[in-house]
Short mmCIF file of N, CA and C in Angstrom, two decimals:
data_model
loop_
_atom_site.label_atom_id
_atom_site.label_comp_id
_atom_site.label_asym_id
_atom_site.label_seq_id
_atom_site.Cartn_x
_atom_site.Cartn_y
_atom_site.Cartn_z
N MET B 1 -63.82 -21.65 54.79
CA MET B 1 -62.54 -21.08 54.30
C MET B 1 -62.31 -19.73 55.09
N GLU B 2 -61.06 -19.47 55.42
CA GLU B 2 -60.77 -18.27 56.14
C GLU B 2 -60.02 -17.32 55.15
N PHE B 3 -60.48 -16.13 55.00
CA PHE B 3 -59.83 -15.14 54.15
C PHE B 3 -59.19 -14.19 55.01
N MET B 4 -57.95 -13.81 54.70
CA MET B 4 -57.25 -12.84 55.47
C MET B 4 -57.58 -11.41 55.17
N THR B 5 -57.88 -11.11 53.94
CA THR B 5 -58.28 -9.78 53.50
C THR B 5 -59.46 -9.76 52.63
N TYR B 6 -60.06 -8.62 52.44
CA TYR B 6 -61.22 -8.51 51.54
C TYR B 6 -60.87 -8.83 50.14
N HIS B 7 -59.59 -8.51 49.79
CA HIS B 7 -59.10 -8.71 48.45
C HIS B 7 -59.07 -10.23 48.18
N ASP B 8 -58.63 -11.02 49.20
CA ASP B 8 -58.52 -12.49 49.02
C ASP B 8 -60.01 -13.00 48.76
N PHE B 9 -60.93 -12.54 49.53
CA PHE B 9 -62.42 -12.95 49.39
C PHE B 9 -62.86 -12.62 48.01
N MET B 10 -62.65 -11.45 47.62
CA MET B 10 -63.17 -10.96 46.20
C MET B 10 -62.42 -11.72 45.14
N PHE B 11 -61.14 -12.05 45.17
CA PHE B 11 -60.45 -12.68 44.21
C PHE B 11 -60.97 -14.17 44.16
N TRP B 12 -61.25 -14.85 45.28
CA TRP B 12 -61.84 -16.16 45.27
C TRP B 12 -63.24 -16.21 44.66
N THR B 13 -64.11 -15.30 45.06
CA THR B 13 -65.41 -15.31 44.56
C THR B 13 -65.48 -14.98 43.13
N LYS B 14 -64.66 -14.02 42.65
CA LYS B 14 -64.61 -13.74 41.27
C LYS B 14 -64.23 -14.92 40.37
N GLY B 15 -63.20 -15.57 40.93
CA GLY B 15 -62.67 -16.80 40.26
C GLY B 15 -63.83 -17.85 40.16
N MET B 16 -64.55 -18.10 41.28
CA MET B 16 -65.61 -19.05 41.15
C MET B 16 -66.79 -18.68 40.27
N ALA B 17 -66.97 -17.35 40.08
CA ALA B 17 -67.90 -16.83 39.15
C ALA B 17 -67.54 -17.12 37.79
N TYR B 18 -66.26 -16.94 37.42
CA TYR B 18 -65.74 -17.26 36.09
C TYR B 18 -65.89 -18.80 35.76
N VAL B 19 -65.57 -19.62 36.78
CA VAL B 19 -65.65 -20.99 36.51
C VAL B 19 -67.13 -21.39 36.35
N GLY B 20 -68.05 -20.88 37.12
CA GLY B 20 -69.46 -21.15 36.95
C GLY B 20 -69.94 -20.65 35.56
N MET B 21 -69.50 -19.46 35.17
CA MET B 21 -69.96 -18.99 33.77
C MET B 21 -69.33 -19.92 32.69
N GLY B 22 -68.16 -20.26 32.78
CA GLY B 22 -67.57 -21.24 31.84
C GLY B 22 -68.28 -22.56 31.81
N LEU B 23 -68.63 -23.11 32.89
CA LEU B 23 -69.40 -24.38 32.91
C LEU B 23 -70.84 -24.12 32.35
N ALA B 24 -71.41 -23.03 32.62
CA ALA B 24 -72.76 -22.75 32.04
C ALA B 24 -72.68 -22.61 30.56
N LEU B 25 -71.65 -21.90 30.03
CA LEU B 25 -71.41 -21.83 28.64
C LEU B 25 -71.30 -23.14 27.95
N VAL B 26 -70.52 -23.90 28.48
CA VAL B 26 -70.24 -25.32 27.96
C VAL B 26 -71.44 -26.17 28.03
N GLY B 27 -72.22 -26.06 29.06
CA GLY B 27 -73.52 -26.81 29.26
C GLY B 27 -74.53 -26.29 28.19
N PHE B 28 -74.61 -25.03 27.99
CA PHE B 28 -75.57 -24.47 27.05
C PHE B 28 -75.20 -24.89 25.64
N ILE B 29 -73.93 -24.98 25.26
CA ILE B 29 -73.53 -25.45 23.91
C ILE B 29 -73.96 -26.90 23.73
N VAL B 30 -73.65 -27.71 24.80
CA VAL B 30 -74.00 -29.15 24.64
C VAL B 30 -75.43 -29.28 24.60
N PHE B 31 -76.27 -28.55 25.39
CA PHE B 31 -77.75 -28.67 25.27
C PHE B 31 -78.28 -28.17 23.95
N TRP B 32 -77.72 -27.09 23.50
CA TRP B 32 -78.20 -26.61 22.11
C TRP B 32 -77.86 -27.62 21.05
N ASN B 33 -76.78 -28.26 21.07
CA ASN B 33 -76.39 -29.32 20.07
C ASN B 33 -77.31 -30.47 20.17
N PHE B 34 -77.65 -30.85 21.46
CA PHE B 34 -78.74 -31.94 21.69
C PHE B 34 -80.05 -31.57 21.06
N LEU B 35 -80.47 -30.30 21.25
CA LEU B 35 -81.75 -29.94 20.68
C LEU B 35 -81.79 -29.74 19.19
N THR B 36 -80.67 -29.29 18.57
CA THR B 36 -80.73 -28.94 17.11
C THR B 36 -80.23 -30.18 16.18
N THR B 37 -79.41 -31.03 16.66
CA THR B 37 -78.99 -32.17 15.83
C THR B 37 -80.02 -33.19 15.91
N ARG B 38 -80.22 -33.77 14.76
CA ARG B 38 -81.28 -34.85 14.68
C ARG B 38 -80.61 -36.06 13.88
N GLU B 39 -80.95 -37.21 14.15
CA GLU B 39 -80.62 -38.36 13.40
C GLU B 39 -81.41 -38.38 12.09
N ASP B 40 -81.06 -39.31 11.21
CA ASP B 40 -81.88 -39.57 10.07
C ASP B 40 -83.28 -39.88 10.38
N ASP B 41 -84.20 -39.59 9.49
CA ASP B 41 -85.59 -39.94 9.72
C ASP B 41 -85.74 -41.47 9.77
N ARG B 42 -86.09 -41.96 10.92
CA ARG B 42 -86.31 -43.41 11.09
C ARG B 42 -87.62 -43.81 10.55
N PHE B 43 -88.61 -42.89 10.39
CA PHE B 43 -89.99 -43.21 10.01
C PHE B 43 -90.21 -42.74 8.55
N ALA B 44 -89.17 -42.40 7.84
CA ALA B 44 -89.32 -42.00 6.39
C ALA B 44 -89.90 -43.15 5.52
N ASP B 45 -89.36 -44.30 5.74
CA ASP B 45 -89.85 -45.49 4.98
C ASP B 45 -91.25 -45.80 5.26
N LYS B 46 -91.70 -45.63 6.38
CA LYS B 46 -93.11 -45.89 6.76
C LYS B 46 -94.10 -44.95 6.17
N GLU B 47 -93.72 -43.67 5.99
CA GLU B 47 -94.55 -42.68 5.32
C GLU B 47 -94.74 -42.85 3.88
N GLU B 48 -93.70 -43.46 3.18
CA GLU B 48 -93.79 -43.60 1.77
C GLU B 48 -94.78 -44.76 1.45
N GLU B 49 -94.86 -45.72 2.31
CA GLU B 49 -95.68 -46.91 1.99
C GLU B 49 -97.13 -46.63 1.94
#
């Protein structure tokens, strides 16, 4: 990429940083839900027997 001014470069990199932070936030939320949500106990019936 060719940037004409320092402002163009800073505007582009700041925009990419915001995109990266947004993707990281969405990824963290998805990962957190994956870790915290659980399905019903599949082994509950076996423990009662």
